[in-house]
mmCIF file with all atom_site columns, C-alpha atoms in Angstrom:
data_model
loop_
_atom_site.group_PDB
_atom_site.id
_atom_site.type_symbol
_atom_site.label_atom_id
_atom_site.label_alt_id
_atom_site.label_comp_id
_atom_site.label_asym_id
_atom_site.label_entity_id
_atom_site.label_seq_id
_atom_site.pdbx_PDB_ins_code
_atom_site.Cartn_x
_atom_site.Cartn_y
_atom_site.Cartn_z
_atom_site.occupancy
_atom_site.B_iso_or_equiv
_atom_site.pdbx_formal_charge
_atom_site.auth_seq_id
_atom_site.auth_comp_id
_atom_site.auth_asym_id
_atom_site.auth_atom_id
_atom_site.pdbx_PDB_model_num
ATOM 1   C CA . MET P 1 1   ? 7.410   -16.793 -6.528  1.00 83.00 ? 215 MET P CA 1
ATOM 2   C CA . THR P 1 2   ? 10.234  -17.556 -4.100  1.00 88.00 ? 216 THR P CA 1
ATOM 3   C CA . ALA P 1 3   ? 13.677  -15.995 -3.508  1.00 87.00 ? 217 ALA P CA 1
ATOM 4   C CA . PRO P 1 4   ? 15.483  -14.464 -5.243  1.00 93.00 ? 218 PRO P CA 1
ATOM 5   C CA . PHE P 1 5   ? 12.589  -12.071 -5.763  1.00 96.00 ? 219 PHE P CA 1
ATOM 6   C CA . SER P 1 6   ? 12.421  -9.629  -8.669  1.00 96.00 ? 220 SER P CA 1
ATOM 7   C CA . MET P 1 7   ? 10.805  -6.227  -8.990  1.00 97.00 ? 221 MET P CA 1
ATOM 8   C CA . LYS P 1 8   ? 7.217   -6.405  -10.154 1.00 97.00 ? 222 LYS P CA 1
ATOM 9   C CA . PRO P 1 9   ? 6.898   -4.042  -13.139 1.00 97.00 ? 223 PRO P CA 1
ATOM 10  C CA . LEU P 1 10  ? 4.801   -0.924  -12.617 1.00 97.00 ? 224 LEU P CA 1
ATOM 11  C CA . PRO P 1 11  ? 1.340   -1.327  -14.179 1.00 97.00 ? 225 PRO P CA 1
ATOM 12  C CA . TYR P 1 12  ? 1.638   2.072   -15.927 1.00 98.00 ? 226 TYR P CA 1
ATOM 13  C CA . ALA P 1 13  ? 4.238   4.494   -17.268 1.00 97.00 ? 227 ALA P CA 1
ATOM 14  C CA . ASP P 1 14  ? 6.303   6.572   -14.811 1.00 96.00 ? 228 ASP P CA 1
ATOM 15  C CA . ASP P 1 15  ? 4.368   9.730   -15.694 1.00 97.00 ? 229 ASP P CA 1
ATOM 16  C CA . ALA P 1 16  ? 0.891   8.164   -15.866 1.00 98.00 ? 230 ALA P CA 1
ATOM 17  C CA . LEU P 1 17  ? -0.156  9.294   -12.370 1.00 98.00 ? 231 LEU P CA 1
ATOM 18  C CA . SER P 1 18  ? 0.775   12.964  -12.875 1.00 97.00 ? 232 SER P CA 1
ATOM 19  C CA . PRO P 1 19  ? 0.077   15.474  -11.467 1.00 97.00 ? 233 PRO P CA 1
ATOM 20  C CA . VAL P 1 20  ? -0.796  13.638  -8.216  1.00 98.00 ? 234 VAL P CA 1
ATOM 21  C CA . VAL P 1 21  ? 2.309   11.438  -8.288  1.00 98.00 ? 235 VAL P CA 1
ATOM 22  C CA . ASN P 1 22  ? 4.876   12.679  -10.784 1.00 97.00 ? 236 ASN P CA 1
ATOM 23  C CA . ALA P 1 23  ? 7.551   10.768  -12.680 1.00 97.00 ? 237 ALA P CA 1
ATOM 24  C CA . GLY P 1 24  ? 10.294  12.135  -10.413 1.00 97.00 ? 238 GLY P CA 1
ATOM 25  C CA . THR P 1 25  ? 8.590   10.678  -7.356  1.00 98.00 ? 239 THR P CA 1
ATOM 26  C CA . ILE P 1 26  ? 8.114   7.329   -9.113  1.00 97.00 ? 240 ILE P CA 1
ATOM 27  C CA . GLY P 1 27  ? 11.800  7.346   -10.012 1.00 97.00 ? 241 GLY P CA 1
ATOM 28  C CA . PHE P 1 28  ? 12.903  7.714   -6.400  1.00 96.00 ? 242 PHE P CA 1
ATOM 29  C CA . HIS P 1 29  ? 10.075  5.755   -4.772  1.00 98.00 ? 243 HIS P CA 1
ATOM 30  C CA . TYR P 1 30  ? 9.887   2.726   -7.068  1.00 97.00 ? 244 TYR P CA 1
ATOM 31  C CA . GLY P 1 31  ? 13.383  2.967   -8.539  1.00 97.00 ? 245 GLY P CA 1
ATOM 32  C CA . LYS P 1 32  ? 15.291  3.493   -5.282  1.00 97.00 ? 246 LYS P CA 1
ATOM 33  C CA . HIS P 1 33  ? 13.274  2.920   -2.076  1.00 98.00 ? 247 HIS P CA 1
ATOM 34  C CA . HIS P 1 34  ? 11.238  -0.064  -3.279  1.00 98.00 ? 248 HIS P CA 1
ATOM 35  C CA . THR P 1 35  ? 14.244  -1.568  -5.086  1.00 98.00 ? 249 THR P CA 1
ATOM 36  C CA . THR P 1 36  ? 16.380  -1.268  -1.946  1.00 98.00 ? 250 THR P CA 1
ATOM 37  C CA . TYR P 1 37  ? 13.840  -3.203  0.115   1.00 98.00 ? 251 TYR P CA 1
ATOM 38  C CA . LEU P 1 38  ? 13.849  -5.943  -2.509  1.00 98.00 ? 252 LEU P CA 1
ATOM 39  C CA . ASN P 1 39  ? 17.645  -6.094  -2.695  1.00 98.00 ? 253 ASN P CA 1
ATOM 40  C CA . ASN P 1 40  ? 17.887  -6.275  1.092   1.00 98.00 ? 254 ASN P CA 1
ATOM 41  C CA . LEU P 1 41  ? 15.333  -9.095  1.202   1.00 98.00 ? 255 LEU P CA 1
ATOM 42  C CA . ASN P 1 42  ? 17.219  -11.079 -1.420  1.00 97.00 ? 256 ASN P CA 1
ATOM 43  C CA . LYS P 1 43  ? 20.437  -10.610 0.569   1.00 97.00 ? 257 LYS P CA 1
ATOM 44  C CA . PHE P 1 44  ? 18.758  -11.978 3.708   1.00 97.00 ? 258 PHE P CA 1
ATOM 45  C CA . ALA P 1 45  ? 17.286  -14.895 1.736   1.00 95.00 ? 259 ALA P CA 1
ATOM 46  C CA . ALA P 1 46  ? 20.682  -15.779 0.303   1.00 96.00 ? 260 ALA P CA 1
ATOM 47  C CA . GLU P 1 47  ? 22.143  -15.934 3.816   1.00 95.00 ? 261 GLU P CA 1
ATOM 48  C CA . ASP P 1 48  ? 19.239  -17.655 5.613   1.00 94.00 ? 262 ASP P CA 1
ATOM 49  C CA . ALA P 1 49  ? 18.196  -21.139 4.496   1.00 92.00 ? 263 ALA P CA 1
ATOM 50  C CA . SER P 1 50  ? 14.906  -20.841 6.422   1.00 92.00 ? 264 SER P CA 1
ATOM 51  C CA . LEU P 1 51  ? 13.727  -18.229 3.893   1.00 95.00 ? 265 LEU P CA 1
ATOM 52  C CA . GLN P 1 52  ? 14.400  -20.389 0.847   1.00 91.00 ? 266 GLN P CA 1
ATOM 53  C CA . GLY P 1 53  ? 11.422  -21.806 -1.011  1.00 94.00 ? 267 GLY P CA 1
ATOM 54  C CA . LYS P 1 54  ? 8.928   -19.515 0.737   1.00 96.00 ? 268 LYS P CA 1
ATOM 55  C CA . SER P 1 55  ? 6.635   -17.034 -0.959  1.00 97.00 ? 269 SER P CA 1
ATOM 56  C CA . LEU P 1 56  ? 6.865   -13.349 -0.062  1.00 97.00 ? 270 LEU P CA 1
ATOM 57  C CA . GLU P 1 57  ? 3.587   -13.600 1.869   1.00 97.00 ? 271 GLU P CA 1
ATOM 58  C CA . GLN P 1 58  ? 4.839   -16.615 3.845   1.00 97.00 ? 272 GLN P CA 1
ATOM 59  C CA . ILE P 1 59  ? 8.087   -14.859 4.771   1.00 97.00 ? 273 ILE P CA 1
ATOM 60  C CA . ILE P 1 60  ? 6.076   -11.875 6.040   1.00 98.00 ? 274 ILE P CA 1
ATOM 61  C CA . LYS P 1 61  ? 3.718   -14.015 8.121   1.00 97.00 ? 275 LYS P CA 1
ATOM 62  C CA . ASP P 1 62  ? 6.522   -16.209 9.509   1.00 96.00 ? 276 ASP P CA 1
ATOM 63  C CA . SER P 1 63  ? 8.718   -13.256 10.514  1.00 97.00 ? 277 SER P CA 1
ATOM 64  C CA . ALA P 1 64  ? 5.994   -10.963 11.929  1.00 97.00 ? 278 ALA P CA 1
ATOM 65  C CA . GLY P 1 65  ? 6.516   -10.181 15.603  1.00 96.00 ? 279 GLY P CA 1
ATOM 66  C CA . LYS P 1 66  ? 9.798   -12.089 15.881  1.00 96.00 ? 280 LYS P CA 1
ATOM 67  C CA . ALA P 1 67  ? 12.625  -10.082 17.442  1.00 96.00 ? 281 ALA P CA 1
ATOM 68  C CA . ASP P 1 68  ? 15.333  -11.930 15.505  1.00 95.00 ? 282 ASP P CA 1
ATOM 69  C CA . LYS P 1 69  ? 13.540  -11.408 12.179  1.00 96.00 ? 283 LYS P CA 1
ATOM 70  C CA . VAL P 1 70  ? 12.718  -7.692  12.376  1.00 98.00 ? 284 VAL P CA 1
ATOM 71  C CA . ALA P 1 71  ? 14.928  -6.739  9.417   1.00 98.00 ? 285 ALA P CA 1
ATOM 72  C CA . VAL P 1 72  ? 13.587  -9.597  7.328   1.00 98.00 ? 286 VAL P CA 1
ATOM 73  C CA . PHE P 1 73  ? 9.997   -8.630  8.141   1.00 98.00 ? 287 PHE P CA 1
ATOM 74  C CA . ASN P 1 74  ? 10.557  -4.922  7.478   1.00 98.00 ? 288 ASN P CA 1
ATOM 75  C CA . ASN P 1 75  ? 12.059  -5.462  4.046   1.00 98.00 ? 289 ASN P CA 1
ATOM 76  C CA . ALA P 1 76  ? 9.708   -8.270  2.974   1.00 98.00 ? 290 ALA P CA 1
ATOM 77  C CA . ALA P 1 77  ? 6.605   -6.389  4.152   1.00 98.00 ? 291 ALA P CA 1
ATOM 78  C CA . GLN P 1 78  ? 7.769   -3.206  2.443   1.00 98.00 ? 292 GLN P CA 1
ATOM 79  C CA . VAL P 1 79  ? 8.202   -5.081  -0.843  1.00 98.00 ? 293 VAL P CA 1
ATOM 80  C CA . TRP P 1 80  ? 4.656   -6.480  -0.522  1.00 98.00 ? 294 TRP P CA 1
ATOM 81  C CA . ASN P 1 81  ? 3.155   -3.174  0.667   1.00 98.00 ? 295 ASN P CA 1
ATOM 82  C CA . HIS P 1 82  ? 4.715   -1.288  -2.235  1.00 98.00 ? 296 HIS P CA 1
ATOM 83  C CA . ASP P 1 83  ? 3.609   -3.842  -4.838  1.00 98.00 ? 297 ASP P CA 1
ATOM 84  C CA . PHE P 1 84  ? 0.109   -3.493  -3.388  1.00 98.00 ? 298 PHE P CA 1
ATOM 85  C CA . TYR P 1 85  ? 0.309   0.314   -3.371  1.00 98.00 ? 299 TYR P CA 1
ATOM 86  C CA . TRP P 1 86  ? 1.284   0.568   -7.047  1.00 98.00 ? 300 TRP P CA 1
ATOM 87  C CA . ASP P 1 87  ? -1.677  -1.657  -7.931  1.00 98.00 ? 301 ASP P CA 1
ATOM 88  C CA . SER P 1 88  ? -3.963  0.430   -5.683  1.00 98.00 ? 302 SER P CA 1
ATOM 89  C CA . LEU P 1 89  ? -3.408  3.383   -8.022  1.00 98.00 ? 303 LEU P CA 1
ATOM 90  C CA . ALA P 1 90  ? -4.435  3.841   -11.638 1.00 98.00 ? 304 ALA P CA 1
ATOM 91  C CA . PRO P 1 91  ? -4.447  6.760   -14.082 1.00 98.00 ? 305 PRO P CA 1
ATOM 92  C CA . LYS P 1 92  ? -7.749  8.646   -14.362 1.00 95.00 ? 306 LYS P CA 1
ATOM 93  C CA . ALA P 1 93  ? -9.333  6.601   -11.574 1.00 97.00 ? 307 ALA P CA 1
ATOM 94  C CA . GLY P 1 94  ? -10.571 7.428   -8.069  1.00 97.00 ? 308 GLY P CA 1
ATOM 95  C CA . GLY P 1 95  ? -13.878 9.005   -7.164  1.00 96.00 ? 309 GLY P CA 1
ATOM 96  C CA . LYS P 1 96  ? -17.074 7.095   -6.484  1.00 97.00 ? 310 LYS P CA 1
ATOM 97  C CA . PRO P 1 97  ? -16.971 3.387   -7.369  1.00 97.00 ? 311 PRO P CA 1
ATOM 98  C CA . THR P 1 98  ? -19.864 1.380   -8.752  1.00 94.00 ? 312 THR P CA 1
ATOM 99  C CA . GLY P 1 99  ? -21.135 -2.166  -8.317  1.00 94.00 ? 313 GLY P CA 1
ATOM 100 C CA . ARG P 1 100 ? -20.398 -4.345  -5.317  1.00 95.00 ? 314 ARG P CA 1
ATOM 101 C CA . ILE P 1 101 ? -17.819 -1.977  -3.802  1.00 97.00 ? 315 ILE P CA 1
ATOM 102 C CA . ALA P 1 102 ? -20.310 0.904   -3.944  1.00 97.00 ? 316 ALA P CA 1
ATOM 103 C CA . ASP P 1 103 ? -22.889 -1.238  -2.156  1.00 97.00 ? 317 ASP P CA 1
ATOM 104 C CA . LEU P 1 104 ? -20.363 -2.203  0.514   1.00 98.00 ? 318 LEU P CA 1
ATOM 105 C CA . ILE P 1 105 ? -19.367 1.434   1.027   1.00 98.00 ? 319 ILE P CA 1
ATOM 106 C CA . LYS P 1 106 ? -23.010 2.380   1.570   1.00 98.00 ? 320 LYS P CA 1
ATOM 107 C CA . ASP P 1 107 ? -23.526 -0.565  3.926   1.00 97.00 ? 321 ASP P CA 1
ATOM 108 C CA . SER P 1 108 ? -20.284 -0.015  5.857   1.00 98.00 ? 322 SER P CA 1
ATOM 109 C CA . PHE P 1 109 ? -19.987 3.783   6.020   1.00 98.00 ? 323 PHE P CA 1
ATOM 110 C CA . GLY P 1 110 ? -23.421 5.149   5.152   1.00 98.00 ? 324 GLY P CA 1
ATOM 111 C CA . ASP P 1 111 ? -22.262 6.934   2.010   1.00 97.00 ? 325 ASP P CA 1
ATOM 112 C CA . TYR P 1 112 ? -19.215 7.663   -0.126  1.00 98.00 ? 326 TYR P CA 1
ATOM 113 C CA . ASP P 1 113 ? -18.487 11.025  1.509   1.00 98.00 ? 327 ASP P CA 1
ATOM 114 C CA . LYS P 1 114 ? -18.199 9.397   4.939   1.00 98.00 ? 328 LYS P CA 1
ATOM 115 C CA . PHE P 1 115 ? -15.911 6.708   3.508   1.00 98.00 ? 329 PHE P CA 1
ATOM 116 C CA . LYS P 1 116 ? -13.713 9.344   1.865   1.00 98.00 ? 330 LYS P CA 1
ATOM 117 C CA . ALA P 1 117 ? -13.499 11.407  5.047   1.00 98.00 ? 331 ALA P CA 1
ATOM 118 C CA . ASP P 1 118 ? -12.596 8.353   7.139   1.00 98.00 ? 332 ASP P CA 1
ATOM 119 C CA . PHE P 1 119 ? -10.023 7.020   4.656   1.00 98.00 ? 333 PHE P CA 1
ATOM 120 C CA . ALA P 1 120 ? -8.381  10.436  4.295   1.00 98.00 ? 334 ALA P CA 1
ATOM 121 C CA . ALA P 1 121 ? -8.350  10.819  8.094   1.00 98.00 ? 335 ALA P CA 1
ATOM 122 C CA . ALA P 1 122 ? -6.530  7.486   8.456   1.00 98.00 ? 336 ALA P CA 1
ATOM 123 C CA . ALA P 1 123 ? -3.904  8.538   5.912   1.00 98.00 ? 337 ALA P CA 1
ATOM 124 C CA . ILE P 1 124 ? -3.479  12.005  7.396   1.00 98.00 ? 338 ILE P CA 1
ATOM 125 C CA . GLY P 1 125 ? -3.579  10.812  11.006  1.00 97.00 ? 339 GLY P CA 1
ATOM 126 C CA . GLN P 1 126 ? -0.980  8.044   10.756  1.00 97.00 ? 340 GLN P CA 1
ATOM 127 C CA . PHE P 1 127 ? 1.816   9.491   12.872  1.00 96.00 ? 341 PHE P CA 1
ATOM 128 C CA . GLY P 1 128 ? 5.142   9.341   11.076  1.00 96.00 ? 342 GLY P CA 1
ATOM 129 C CA . SER P 1 129 ? 5.653   6.793   8.326   1.00 97.00 ? 343 SER P CA 1
ATOM 130 C CA . GLY P 1 130 ? 3.058   4.201   7.459   1.00 98.00 ? 344 GLY P CA 1
ATOM 131 C CA . TRP P 1 131 ? -0.012  3.223   5.493   1.00 98.00 ? 345 TRP P CA 1
ATOM 132 C CA . ALA P 1 132 ? -3.790  3.678   5.333   1.00 98.00 ? 346 ALA P CA 1
ATOM 133 C CA . TRP P 1 133 ? -5.754  0.610   4.256   1.00 98.00 ? 347 TRP P CA 1
ATOM 134 C CA . LEU P 1 134 ? -9.233  -0.174  3.014   1.00 98.00 ? 348 LEU P CA 1
ATOM 135 C CA . CYS P 1 135 ? -9.972  -3.725  4.135   1.00 98.00 ? 349 CYS P CA 1
ATOM 136 C CA . PHE P 1 136 ? -12.744 -6.300  4.114   1.00 98.00 ? 350 PHE P CA 1
ATOM 137 C CA . GLU P 1 137 ? -13.497 -8.162  7.321   1.00 98.00 ? 351 GLU P CA 1
ATOM 138 C CA . ASN P 1 138 ? -16.581 -9.849  8.745   1.00 96.00 ? 352 ASN P CA 1
ATOM 139 C CA . GLY P 1 139 ? -18.615 -8.918  5.676   1.00 96.00 ? 353 GLY P CA 1
ATOM 140 C CA . LYS P 1 140 ? -17.908 -5.167  5.934   1.00 97.00 ? 354 LYS P CA 1
ATOM 141 C CA . LEU P 1 141 ? -15.391 -2.660  4.666   1.00 98.00 ? 355 LEU P CA 1
ATOM 142 C CA . THR P 1 142 ? -13.082 -1.302  7.346   1.00 98.00 ? 356 THR P CA 1
ATOM 143 C CA . ILE P 1 143 ? -10.289 1.251   7.457   1.00 98.00 ? 357 ILE P CA 1
ATOM 144 C CA . ARG P 1 144 ? -7.003  0.570   9.185   1.00 98.00 ? 358 ARG P CA 1
ATOM 145 C CA . LYS P 1 145 ? -3.713  2.391   9.502   1.00 98.00 ? 359 LYS P CA 1
ATOM 146 C CA . THR P 1 146 ? -0.351  0.788   10.167  1.00 98.00 ? 360 THR P CA 1
ATOM 147 C CA . PRO P 1 147 ? 3.047   2.242   11.080  1.00 98.00 ? 361 PRO P CA 1
ATOM 148 C CA . ASN P 1 148 ? 6.282   1.675   9.186   1.00 98.00 ? 362 ASN P CA 1
ATOM 149 C CA . ALA P 1 149 ? 6.224   -1.734  7.425   1.00 98.00 ? 363 ALA P CA 1
ATOM 150 C CA . GLU P 1 150 ? 3.252   -3.192  9.318   1.00 98.00 ? 364 GLU P CA 1
ATOM 151 C CA . THR P 1 151 ? 0.530   -4.667  7.132   1.00 98.00 ? 365 THR P CA 1
ATOM 152 C CA . PRO P 1 152 ? -2.986  -6.137  7.531   1.00 98.00 ? 366 PRO P CA 1
ATOM 153 C CA . LEU P 1 153 ? -1.660  -9.189  5.701   1.00 96.00 ? 367 LEU P CA 1
ATOM 154 C CA . THR P 1 154 ? -0.590  -10.538 9.103   1.00 96.00 ? 368 THR P CA 1
ATOM 155 C CA . VAL P 1 155 ? -4.045  -10.159 10.714  1.00 97.00 ? 369 VAL P CA 1
ATOM 156 C CA . ALA P 1 156 ? -6.333  -13.194 10.496  1.00 96.00 ? 370 ALA P CA 1
ATOM 157 C CA . GLY P 1 157 ? -9.671  -12.545 8.819   1.00 97.00 ? 371 GLY P CA 1
ATOM 158 C CA . VAL P 1 158 ? -8.611  -9.226  7.297   1.00 98.00 ? 372 VAL P CA 1
ATOM 159 C CA . LYS P 1 159 ? -8.403  -8.857  3.516   1.00 98.00 ? 373 LYS P CA 1
ATOM 160 C CA . PRO P 1 160 ? -6.644  -5.691  2.279   1.00 98.00 ? 374 PRO P CA 1
ATOM 161 C CA . LEU P 1 161 ? -8.336  -4.102  -0.752  1.00 98.00 ? 375 LEU P CA 1
ATOM 162 C CA . LEU P 1 162 ? -6.466  -0.794  -1.296  1.00 98.00 ? 376 LEU P CA 1
ATOM 163 C CA . THR P 1 163 ? -3.714  1.205   0.383   1.00 98.00 ? 377 THR P CA 1
ATOM 164 C CA . ILE P 1 164 ? -2.289  4.729   0.462   1.00 98.00 ? 378 ILE P CA 1
ATOM 165 C CA . ASP P 1 165 ? 1.414   5.048   1.255   1.00 98.00 ? 379 ASP P CA 1
ATOM 166 C CA . VAL P 1 166 ? 2.060   7.926   3.647   1.00 98.00 ? 380 VAL P CA 1
ATOM 167 C CA . TRP P 1 167 ? 5.809   7.560   4.041   1.00 97.00 ? 381 TRP P CA 1
ATOM 168 C CA . GLU P 1 168 ? 7.240   10.958  3.127   1.00 97.00 ? 382 GLU P CA 1
ATOM 169 C CA . HIS P 1 169 ? 9.066   9.555   0.109   1.00 96.00 ? 383 HIS P CA 1
ATOM 170 C CA . ALA P 1 170 ? 5.648   8.750   -1.402  1.00 97.00 ? 384 ALA P CA 1
ATOM 171 C CA . TYR P 1 171 ? 4.593   12.391  -1.656  1.00 97.00 ? 385 TYR P CA 1
ATOM 172 C CA . TYR P 1 172 ? 7.176   14.910  -0.481  1.00 97.00 ? 386 TYR P CA 1
ATOM 173 C CA . LEU P 1 173 ? 8.649   15.801  -3.879  1.00 95.00 ? 387 LEU P CA 1
ATOM 174 C CA . ASP P 1 174 ? 5.152   16.584  -5.185  1.00 97.00 ? 388 ASP P CA 1
ATOM 175 C CA . TRP P 1 175 ? 3.320   17.869  -2.120  1.00 97.00 ? 389 TRP P CA 1
ATOM 176 C CA . GLN P 1 176 ? 5.998   18.789  0.455   1.00 97.00 ? 390 GLN P CA 1
ATOM 177 C CA . ASN P 1 177 ? 4.343   18.783  3.903   1.00 96.00 ? 391 ASN P CA 1
ATOM 178 C CA . ARG P 1 178 ? 0.778   18.805  2.510   1.00 97.00 ? 392 ARG P CA 1
ATOM 179 C CA . ARG P 1 179 ? -0.088  15.191  3.292   1.00 98.00 ? 393 ARG P CA 1
ATOM 180 C CA . PRO P 1 180 ? -3.849  15.987  3.454   1.00 98.00 ? 394 PRO P CA 1
ATOM 181 C CA . ASP P 1 181 ? -3.795  17.326  -0.119  1.00 98.00 ? 395 ASP P CA 1
ATOM 182 C CA . TYR P 1 182 ? -1.907  14.241  -1.320  1.00 98.00 ? 396 TYR P CA 1
ATOM 183 C CA . ALA P 1 183 ? -4.280  11.822  0.435   1.00 98.00 ? 397 ALA P CA 1
ATOM 184 C CA . ASN P 1 184 ? -7.390  13.510  -0.915  1.00 98.00 ? 398 ASN P CA 1
ATOM 185 C CA . ALA P 1 185 ? -5.955  13.733  -4.434  1.00 98.00 ? 399 ALA P CA 1
ATOM 186 C CA . VAL P 1 186 ? -5.170  10.002  -4.410  1.00 98.00 ? 400 VAL P CA 1
ATOM 187 C CA . ILE P 1 187 ? -8.717  9.192   -3.314  1.00 98.00 ? 401 ILE P CA 1
ATOM 188 C CA . ASP P 1 188 ? -10.289 11.557  -5.851  1.00 98.00 ? 402 ASP P CA 1
ATOM 189 C CA . GLN P 1 189 ? -8.092  10.792  -8.850  1.00 98.00 ? 403 GLN P CA 1
ATOM 190 C CA . LEU P 1 190 ? -6.103  7.560   -8.491  1.00 98.00 ? 404 LEU P CA 1
ATOM 191 C CA . LEU P 1 191 ? -7.782  4.890   -6.335  1.00 98.00 ? 405 LEU P CA 1
ATOM 192 C CA . ASN P 1 192 ? -8.028  1.718   -8.418  1.00 98.00 ? 406 ASN P CA 1
ATOM 193 C CA . TRP P 1 193 ? -11.497 0.374   -7.675  1.00 98.00 ? 407 TRP P CA 1
ATOM 194 C CA . SER P 1 194 ? -11.033 -2.455  -10.181 1.00 97.00 ? 408 SER P CA 1
ATOM 195 C CA . PHE P 1 195 ? -8.120  -3.717  -8.084  1.00 98.00 ? 409 PHE P CA 1
ATOM 196 C CA . ALA P 1 196 ? -10.256 -3.502  -4.926  1.00 98.00 ? 410 ALA P CA 1
ATOM 197 C CA . GLU P 1 197 ? -13.029 -5.469  -6.636  1.00 97.00 ? 411 GLU P CA 1
ATOM 198 C CA . LYS P 1 198 ? -10.516 -8.124  -7.680  1.00 97.00 ? 412 LYS P CA 1
ATOM 199 C CA . ASN P 1 199 ? -9.216  -8.400  -4.111  1.00 98.00 ? 413 ASN P CA 1
ATOM 200 C CA . LEU P 1 200 ? -12.730 -8.912  -2.803  1.00 96.00 ? 414 LEU P CA 1
ATOM 201 C CA . GLY P 1 201 ? -12.810 -12.147 -4.804  1.00 90.00 ? 415 GLY P CA 1
#
């Protein structure tokens, strides 16, 4: 898909992730924040011929680290990050995975509890706004955190598998300042291991 970009539909109903992420949060987060990033990106694309005909991923990679493309990068990366976040969640999911992902967790972290502790720590410890990521690189699972709109998509050899959004608009209506409770609830109840498996390829 190239510009003008359109909102990717949510893969579930607005209330499907309750009580961890409630319909009110989805309404503001997907309906307003995410939509604004997309509208901004389309505005930039309409005014900049160099963005025409490029995929969202290509725009992100081409604009990363360029001082004159900061606004383009921020909005494009936030569209991609949010699309990825919605797919990283699923109703009645989370907890211990099975199959190849379970084997990789054991190989990479020792056991599921260590993975959970490390992933939660990345989400909780990201200062300010940002993201926690489960990635695959060099044959192992790794955990990364990025500030603001930054994304592992721009790092060679790193394949993102799942993410947790820790911008305040992702959780504040439901959890207020209790980011640790939000992060742990997402891991326990919503992480979409099928999506991670698909991303492994």
